[in-house]
mmCIF file of C-alpha atoms in Angstrom:
data_model
loop_
_atom_site.group_PDB
_atom_site.id
_atom_site.type_symbol
_atom_site.label_atom_id
_atom_site.label_comp_id
_atom_site.label_asym_id
_atom_site.label_seq_id
_atom_site.Cartn_x
_atom_site.Cartn_y
_atom_site.Cartn_z
ATOM 1 C CA MET A 30 17.603 61.713 98.673
ATOM 2 C CA THR A 31 18.848 61.562 102.247
ATOM 3 C CA PRO A 32 18.883 64.889 104.134
ATOM 4 C CA VAL A 33 22.279 65.930 105.450
ATOM 5 C CA HIS A 34 20.955 65.881 109.013
ATOM 6 C CA ALA A 35 19.866 62.245 108.693
ATOM 7 C CA LEU A 36 23.229 61.210 107.247
ATOM 8 C CA VAL A 37 25.062 62.955 110.070
ATOM 9 C CA ALA A 38 22.963 61.054 112.617
ATOM 10 C CA GLU A 39 23.729 57.752 110.862
ATOM 11 C CA TYR A 40 27.432 58.554 110.725
ATOM 12 C CA LEU A 41 27.629 59.443 114.418
ATOM 13 C CA ALA A 42 25.804 56.214 115.277
ATOM 14 C CA HIS A 43 28.334 54.327 113.140
ATOM 15 C CA LEU A 44 31.231 55.968 114.997
ATOM 16 C CA ARG A 45 29.693 55.114 118.347
ATOM 17 C CA VAL A 46 28.774 51.497 117.620
ATOM 18 C CA GLU A 47 31.293 50.340 115.019
ATOM 19 C CA ARG A 48 34.326 52.481 115.844
ATOM 20 C CA GLY A 49 33.843 52.758 119.592
ATOM 21 C CA LEU A 50 34.845 56.418 119.813
ATOM 22 C CA SER A 51 34.700 58.061 123.229
ATOM 23 C CA ARG A 52 31.802 60.247 124.263
ATOM 24 C CA ASN A 53 33.993 63.354 124.241
ATOM 25 C CA THR A 54 35.174 62.687 120.674
ATOM 26 C CA LEU A 55 31.618 61.985 119.518
ATOM 27 C CA GLU A 56 30.400 65.238 121.064
ATOM 28 C CA ALA A 57 33.167 67.171 119.300
ATOM 29 C CA TYR A 58 32.331 65.522 115.968
ATOM 30 C CA ALA A 59 28.628 66.280 116.477
ATOM 31 C CA ARG A 60 29.401 69.978 117.033
ATOM 32 C CA ASP A 61 31.655 70.116 113.981
ATOM 33 C CA LEU A 62 29.162 68.377 111.722
ATOM 34 C CA ALA A 63 26.291 70.547 112.948
ATOM 35 C CA ARG A 64 28.335 73.582 111.920
ATOM 36 C CA TYR A 65 29.056 71.984 108.549
ATOM 37 C CA GLU A 66 25.372 71.207 108.070
ATOM 38 C CA THR A 67 24.424 74.818 108.835
ATOM 39 C CA PHE A 68 27.042 76.058 106.374
ATOM 40 C CA LEU A 69 25.733 73.770 103.621
ATOM 41 C CA ALA A 70 22.134 74.817 104.290
ATOM 42 C CA ALA A 71 23.122 78.466 103.863
ATOM 43 C CA ARG A 72 24.531 77.557 100.431
ATOM 44 C CA GLY A 73 21.344 75.729 99.459
ATOM 45 C CA HIS A 74 22.512 72.149 100.005
ATOM 46 C CA ALA A 75 19.974 69.907 101.727
ATOM 47 C CA ASP A 76 21.431 66.714 100.224
ATOM 48 C CA LEU A 77 25.087 65.694 100.473
ATOM 49 C CA ALA A 78 24.949 64.522 96.848
ATOM 50 C CA THR A 79 24.753 68.131 95.649
ATOM 51 C CA VAL A 80 27.871 69.264 97.526
ATOM 52 C CA ALA A 81 30.984 70.085 95.460
ATOM 53 C CA PRO A 82 34.662 70.161 96.513
ATOM 54 C CA GLU A 83 34.601 73.983 96.526
ATOM 55 C CA ASP A 84 31.811 73.887 99.131
ATOM 56 C CA VAL A 85 33.988 71.855 101.487
ATOM 57 C CA THR A 86 36.962 74.163 100.911
ATOM 58 C CA ALA A 87 34.771 77.226 101.447
ATOM 59 C CA CYS A 88 33.548 75.788 104.734
ATOM 60 C CA LEU A 89 37.121 75.313 105.923
ATOM 61 C CA ARG A 90 37.956 78.939 105.105
ATOM 62 C CA ALA A 91 34.774 80.149 106.807
ATOM 63 C CA VAL A 92 35.343 78.322 110.093
ATOM 64 C CA ARG A 93 38.939 79.541 110.221
ATOM 65 C CA THR A 94 37.832 83.187 109.879
ATOM 66 C CA GLY A 95 34.403 83.002 111.491
ATOM 67 C CA ASP A 96 32.721 84.144 108.272
ATOM 68 C CA ASP A 97 30.055 81.474 108.776
ATOM 69 C CA GLY A 98 28.881 83.296 111.890
ATOM 70 C CA GLY A 99 30.599 80.985 114.350
ATOM 71 C CA ARG A 100 33.696 81.352 116.474
ATOM 72 C CA PRO A 101 36.926 81.334 114.423
ATOM 73 C CA LEU A 102 38.668 78.007 114.883
ATOM 74 C CA ALA A 103 42.337 77.475 115.590
ATOM 75 C CA PRO A 104 44.197 75.235 113.118
ATOM 76 C CA SER A 105 43.911 72.220 115.417
ATOM 77 C CA SER A 106 40.148 72.628 115.847
ATOM 78 C CA ALA A 107 39.671 73.300 112.137
ATOM 79 C CA GLY A 108 41.688 70.158 111.427
ATOM 80 C CA ARG A 109 39.344 68.142 113.606
ATOM 81 C CA LEU A 110 36.359 69.586 111.709
ATOM 82 C CA VAL A 111 37.931 68.580 108.379
ATOM 83 C CA THR A 112 38.495 65.076 109.740
ATOM 84 C CA ALA A 113 34.832 64.851 110.732
ATOM 85 C CA VAL A 114 33.643 66.184 107.374
ATOM 86 C CA ARG A 115 35.890 63.866 105.381
ATOM 87 C CA GLY A 116 34.688 60.946 107.451
ATOM 88 C CA LEU A 117 31.084 61.879 106.776
ATOM 89 C CA HIS A 118 31.650 61.975 103.013
ATOM 90 C CA ARG A 119 33.547 58.661 103.050
ATOM 91 C CA PHE A 120 30.682 57.120 104.993
ATOM 92 C CA ALA A 121 28.117 58.486 102.512
ATOM 93 C CA LEU A 122 30.087 57.016 99.600
ATOM 94 C CA ALA A 123 30.430 53.619 101.292
ATOM 95 C CA GLU A 124 26.691 53.575 101.986
ATOM 96 C CA GLY A 125 25.903 54.387 98.372
ATOM 97 C CA ARG A 126 24.301 57.762 99.176
ATOM 98 C CA VAL A 127 26.664 59.752 96.942
ATOM 99 C CA ALA A 128 28.518 58.938 93.723
ATOM 100 C CA HIS A 129 31.786 60.705 94.594
ATOM 101 C CA ASP A 130 33.744 61.646 97.699
ATOM 102 C CA VAL A 131 34.087 65.390 97.151
ATOM 103 C CA ALA A 132 35.968 65.917 100.438
ATOM 104 C CA ALA A 133 38.773 63.452 99.746
ATOM 105 C CA GLY A 134 41.158 66.093 98.416
ATOM 106 C CA VAL A 135 40.545 68.661 101.153
ATOM 107 C CA ALA A 136 43.480 68.747 103.558
ATOM 108 C CA PRO A 137 43.278 70.067 107.118
ATOM 109 C CA PRO A 138 45.184 73.292 107.828
ATOM 110 C CA ALA A 139 48.759 72.860 108.880
ATOM 111 C CA ALA A 140 49.052 73.531 112.583
ATOM 112 C CA PRO A 141 52.295 74.252 114.394
ATOM 113 C CA ARG A 142 53.121 71.567 116.896
ATOM 114 C CA PRO A 143 54.142 73.284 120.118
ATOM 115 C CA LEU A 144 56.501 71.337 122.279
ATOM 116 C CA PRO A 145 54.738 69.784 125.260
ATOM 117 C CA HIS A 146 55.235 71.596 128.525
ATOM 118 C CA ALA A 147 56.625 69.477 131.339
ATOM 119 C CA LEU A 148 57.328 70.194 134.989
ATOM 120 C CA ASP A 149 60.814 69.588 136.281
ATOM 121 C CA HIS A 150 61.513 67.130 139.108
ATOM 122 C CA ALA A 151 61.519 69.839 141.776
ATOM 123 C CA GLN A 152 58.125 71.122 140.662
ATOM 124 C CA VAL A 153 56.642 67.632 140.749
ATOM 125 C CA ALA A 154 58.006 67.126 144.254
ATOM 126 C CA ALA A 155 56.546 70.479 145.347
ATOM 127 C CA LEU A 156 53.177 69.609 143.799
ATOM 128 C CA LEU A 157 52.912 66.299 145.619
ATOM 129 C CA ALA A 158 54.158 67.823 148.867
ATOM 130 C CA ALA A 159 51.379 70.419 148.685
ATOM 131 C CA VAL A 160 48.709 67.772 149.310
ATOM 132 C CA PRO A 161 47.766 67.983 153.026
ATOM 133 C CA GLU A 162 49.096 65.160 155.209
ATOM 134 C CA ASP A 163 46.133 65.310 157.579
ATOM 135 C CA GLY A 164 44.772 61.844 156.770
ATOM 136 C CA ALA A 165 41.414 63.256 155.681
ATOM 137 C CA PRO A 166 39.596 61.216 153.013
ATOM 138 C CA VAL A 167 39.768 64.064 150.489
ATOM 139 C CA SER A 168 43.505 64.502 151.076
ATOM 140 C CA LEU A 169 44.109 60.781 150.615
ATOM 141 C CA ARG A 170 42.074 60.882 147.402
ATOM 142 C CA ASP A 171 43.928 63.880 146.024
ATOM 143 C CA ARG A 172 47.338 62.336 146.696
ATOM 144 C CA ALA A 173 46.289 59.058 145.075
ATOM 145 C CA LEU A 174 44.936 60.926 142.039
ATOM 146 C CA LEU A 175 48.079 63.014 141.509
ATOM 147 C CA GLU A 176 50.461 60.111 142.119
ATOM 148 C CA LEU A 177 48.471 58.089 139.605
ATOM 149 C CA LEU A 178 48.474 60.795 136.929
ATOM 150 C CA TYR A 179 52.202 61.443 137.230
ATOM 151 C CA GLY A 180 53.198 57.832 137.878
ATOM 152 C CA THR A 181 51.302 56.260 134.968
ATOM 153 C CA GLY A 182 50.740 59.036 132.412
ATOM 154 C CA THR A 183 47.037 58.225 132.144
ATOM 155 C CA ARG A 184 44.650 60.725 130.595
ATOM 156 C CA ILE A 185 42.357 62.453 133.079
ATOM 157 C CA SER A 186 39.310 60.762 131.504
ATOM 158 C CA GLU A 187 41.009 57.384 131.949
ATOM 159 C CA ALA A 188 41.869 58.106 135.587
ATOM 160 C CA VAL A 189 38.392 59.177 136.685
ATOM 161 C CA GLY A 190 36.886 56.271 134.747
ATOM 162 C CA LEU A 191 38.849 53.651 136.676
ATOM 163 C CA ALA A 192 36.968 51.074 138.733
ATOM 164 C CA VAL A 193 38.256 49.520 141.945
ATOM 165 C CA ASP A 194 38.778 46.189 140.177
ATOM 166 C CA ASP A 195 41.075 47.884 137.640
ATOM 167 C CA VAL A 196 43.801 48.194 140.284
ATOM 168 C CA ASP A 197 45.981 45.242 141.290
ATOM 169 C CA LEU A 198 47.953 46.469 144.271
ATOM 170 C CA ASP A 199 49.626 43.102 144.865
ATOM 171 C CA GLY A 200 50.801 42.909 141.277
ATOM 172 C CA ARG A 201 51.377 46.670 141.118
ATOM 173 C CA SER A 202 49.481 47.096 137.878
ATOM 174 C CA LEU A 203 46.619 49.141 136.498
ATOM 175 C CA THR A 204 44.195 48.214 133.706
ATOM 176 C CA VAL A 205 43.147 51.259 131.703
ATOM 177 C CA LEU A 206 40.414 51.621 129.083
ATOM 178 C CA GLY A 207 41.795 54.174 126.627
ATOM 179 C CA LYS A 208 40.724 55.851 123.418
ATOM 180 C CA GLY A 209 38.937 53.658 120.918
ATOM 181 C CA ALA A 210 38.094 51.185 123.717
ATOM 182 C CA LYS A 211 41.724 49.990 123.719
ATOM 183 C CA VAL A 212 42.824 48.319 126.932
ATOM 184 C CA ARG A 213 46.370 48.610 128.240
ATOM 185 C CA VAL A 214 47.977 47.375 131.451
ATOM 186 C CA LEU A 215 50.340 49.802 133.159
ATOM 187 C CA PRO A 216 52.880 49.239 135.926
ATOM 188 C CA LEU A 217 52.314 51.006 139.232
ATOM 189 C CA GLY A 218 55.306 52.422 141.068
ATOM 190 C CA GLY A 219 55.770 52.242 144.814
ATOM 191 C CA HIS A 220 54.562 55.787 145.504
ATOM 192 C CA ALA A 221 51.397 55.426 143.415
ATOM 193 C CA SER A 222 50.664 51.993 144.910
ATOM 194 C CA ALA A 223 51.053 53.266 148.467
ATOM 195 C CA ALA A 224 48.888 56.316 147.804
ATOM 196 C CA LEU A 225 46.159 54.208 146.174
ATOM 197 C CA ALA A 226 46.249 51.680 149.018
ATOM 198 C CA ALA A 227 45.869 54.441 151.612
ATOM 199 C CA TRP A 228 42.948 55.953 149.698
ATOM 200 C CA LEU A 229 41.167 52.644 149.109
ATOM 201 C CA VAL A 230 41.558 51.444 152.703
ATOM 202 C CA ARG A 231 41.349 54.608 154.798
ATOM 203 C CA GLY A 232 39.720 57.242 152.611
ATOM 204 C CA ARG A 233 37.319 55.868 150.022
ATOM 205 C CA PRO A 234 35.031 53.937 152.422
ATOM 206 C CA ALA A 235 34.160 57.174 154.268
ATOM 207 C CA LEU A 236 33.089 58.937 151.055
ATOM 208 C CA ALA A 237 31.460 55.832 149.549
ATOM 209 C CA ALA A 238 29.155 55.615 152.588
ATOM 210 C CA ARG A 239 27.613 58.950 151.551
ATOM 211 C CA GLY A 240 26.673 57.728 148.067
ATOM 212 C CA ARG A 241 24.544 54.990 146.562
ATOM 213 C CA GLY A 242 27.357 52.689 145.558
ATOM 214 C CA THR A 243 29.650 52.937 142.538
ATOM 215 C CA PRO A 244 32.637 50.877 141.391
ATOM 216 C CA ARG A 245 34.623 54.006 140.459
ATOM 217 C CA ILE A 246 37.835 54.480 142.377
ATOM 218 C CA PHE A 247 37.745 58.238 142.761
ATOM 219 C CA LEU A 248 34.727 59.768 144.505
ATOM 220 C CA ASN A 249 33.601 63.285 145.365
ATOM 221 C CA THR A 250 32.450 64.372 148.817
ATOM 222 C CA LEU A 251 28.914 63.135 148.065
ATOM 223 C CA GLY A 252 30.151 59.626 147.330
ATOM 224 C CA ARG A 253 29.569 59.982 143.602
ATOM 225 C CA PRO A 254 32.136 59.426 140.820
ATOM 226 C CA LEU A 255 34.656 62.248 140.621
ATOM 227 C CA SER A 256 34.195 64.219 137.385
ATOM 228 C CA ARG A 257 36.976 65.336 135.039
ATOM 229 C CA GLN A 258 36.238 68.950 135.956
ATOM 230 C CA SER A 259 36.566 68.238 139.676
ATOM 231 C CA ALA A 260 39.795 66.318 139.139
ATOM 232 C CA TRP A 261 41.109 69.281 137.134
ATOM 233 C CA THR A 262 40.213 71.594 140.027
ATOM 234 C CA VAL A 263 42.066 69.350 142.488
ATOM 235 C CA LEU A 264 45.225 69.665 140.406
ATOM 236 C CA GLN A 265 44.946 73.421 139.913
ATOM 237 C CA GLN A 266 44.355 74.129 143.592
ATOM 238 C CA THR A 267 47.254 71.895 144.596
ATOM 239 C CA ALA A 268 49.537 73.610 142.069
ATOM 240 C CA GLU A 269 48.585 76.997 143.531
ATOM 241 C CA ARG A 270 49.427 75.796 147.045
ATOM 242 C CA ALA A 271 52.748 74.488 145.718
ATOM 243 C CA GLY A 272 53.567 77.960 144.376
ATOM 244 C CA ILE A 273 53.809 76.819 140.754
ATOM 245 C CA ALA A 274 53.105 79.993 138.794
ATOM 246 C CA GLU A 275 52.762 78.438 135.360
ATOM 247 C CA HIS A 276 49.584 76.771 134.153
ATOM 248 C CA VAL A 277 49.307 73.127 135.217
ATOM 249 C CA SER A 278 46.697 70.802 133.720
ATOM 250 C CA PRO A 279 46.180 67.037 133.913
ATOM 251 C CA HIS A 280 47.794 66.834 130.477
ATOM 252 C CA THR A 281 50.836 68.613 131.926
ATOM 253 C CA LEU A 282 51.378 65.618 134.198
ATOM 254 C CA ARG A 283 50.984 63.283 131.218
ATOM 255 C CA HIS A 284 53.619 65.304 129.330
ATOM 256 C CA THR A 285 55.826 65.277 132.413
ATOM 257 C CA PHE A 286 55.506 61.498 132.788
ATOM 258 C CA ALA A 287 56.651 60.965 129.181
ATOM 259 C CA THR A 288 59.432 63.541 129.313
ATOM 260 C CA HIS A 289 60.930 62.220 132.545
ATOM 261 C CA LEU A 290 60.869 58.666 131.194
ATOM 262 C CA LEU A 291 62.764 59.679 128.060
ATOM 263 C CA GLN A 292 65.209 61.783 130.060
ATOM 264 C CA GLY A 293 65.815 58.696 132.182
ATOM 265 C CA GLY A 294 66.740 56.644 129.127
ATOM 266 C CA ALA A 295 63.443 54.906 128.262
ATOM 267 C CA ASP A 296 62.936 53.835 124.651
ATOM 268 C CA VAL A 297 60.396 55.930 122.748
ATOM 269 C CA ARG A 298 58.454 52.811 121.756
ATOM 270 C CA VAL A 299 58.047 51.815 125.393
ATOM 271 C CA VAL A 300 56.745 55.292 126.196
ATOM 272 C CA HIS A 301 54.440 54.970 123.182
ATOM 273 C CA GLU A 302 52.888 51.816 124.645
ATOM 274 C CA LEU A 303 52.548 53.321 128.119
ATOM 275 C CA LEU A 304 50.796 56.432 126.808
ATOM 276 C CA GLY A 305 48.468 54.446 124.574
ATOM 277 C CA HIS A 306 49.163 56.562 121.498
ATOM 278 C CA ALA A 307 47.732 55.285 118.215
ATOM 279 C CA SER A 308 51.010 56.076 116.429
ATOM 280 C CA VAL A 309 54.595 56.226 117.644
ATOM 281 C CA THR A 310 54.909 59.456 115.646
ATOM 282 C CA THR A 311 52.733 61.157 118.256
ATOM 283 C CA THR A 312 55.109 60.058 120.995
ATOM 284 C CA GLN A 313 58.196 61.249 119.132
ATOM 285 C CA ILE A 314 57.316 64.887 119.785
ATOM 286 C CA TYR A 315 58.568 64.311 123.339
ATOM 287 C CA THR A 316 62.039 63.530 122.033
ATOM 288 C CA HIS A 317 62.352 67.191 121.012
ATOM 289 C CA VAL A 318 61.903 68.177 124.655
ATOM 290 C CA THR A 319 64.727 65.932 125.781
ATOM 291 C CA ILE A 320 66.946 67.086 122.908
ATOM 292 C CA ASP A 321 66.460 70.696 124.040
ATOM 293 C CA SER A 322 67.494 69.701 127.554
ATOM 294 C CA LEU A 323 70.590 67.932 126.234
ATOM 295 C CA ARG A 324 71.461 70.899 124.035
ATOM 296 C CA GLU A 325 71.253 73.258 127.023
ATOM 297 C CA THR A 326 73.560 71.045 129.087
ATOM 298 C CA TRP A 327 75.967 70.709 126.175
ATOM 299 C CA ALA A 328 76.050 74.460 125.600
ATOM 300 C CA MET A 329 76.913 75.090 129.249
ATOM 301 C CA SER A 330 79.474 72.311 129.564
ATOM 302 C CA HIS A 331 81.373 71.713 126.333
ATOM 303 C CA PRO A 332 84.426 73.925 125.708
ATOM 304 C CA ARG A 333 83.662 74.187 121.969
ATOM 305 C CA ALA A 334 79.970 74.983 122.376
ATOM 306 C CA ARG A 335 80.480 78.748 122.678
#
């Protein structure tokens, strides 16, 4: 008999070492599996071998409604929990700890896929113009960060994780370590290259002198690596100064990057590679955004549209 808690620990170690999942994903899986473990304990299951398919289904219902005592989960979060639970049971079967995979037939809840929100070109211009042009190190950093996010479509975790050696200003390229430890090389446009060069030459040295030395590109005022939360704050404060009333997140700029590329005629498979999506199906959701834009133009312009 292997206690559920011990199996969960082994599974998370497997995901970290063998699968190379990011720290954020591992933390989310650990939270989900801890909730699953608590649910099983309340039903008298200390060993995964005693769990039945109805236990897994009951857990899914409970986390959706909060009947297990936790916060009710949205379909997307509940889907992630099911993915973690199914992975745990598959792992237990592969390791010979259970005779059957009782979670194999449990499907995650269907979640509506909202269309990604994207800024228009005028809003992007206003956002970038709202960064102070005073030459201060922090201003140079903020401009470089925002130009990078919009110009390359990188995730915020990828951006703040960049090292100085990841940027090739002469070759105008950027090497990014993405999800699942996958490396991709992205082109850098003129605006992003210029903003990064200004930050690296005129801004970063002043902040780096306050710290103990780090290869990270983006630094806070203490000379330490800029956190995701701080980068998020930079974007939100800049959006407020730009007068953008709607919510703007780092992922908004990633959506905007993809949408503007497709509106400009880029092939969806090229956008797929630039974003680092595991499947092109994920990227295809952006085509709905551009179709809506085309439909609006058609409705206003074509004589037979009314």
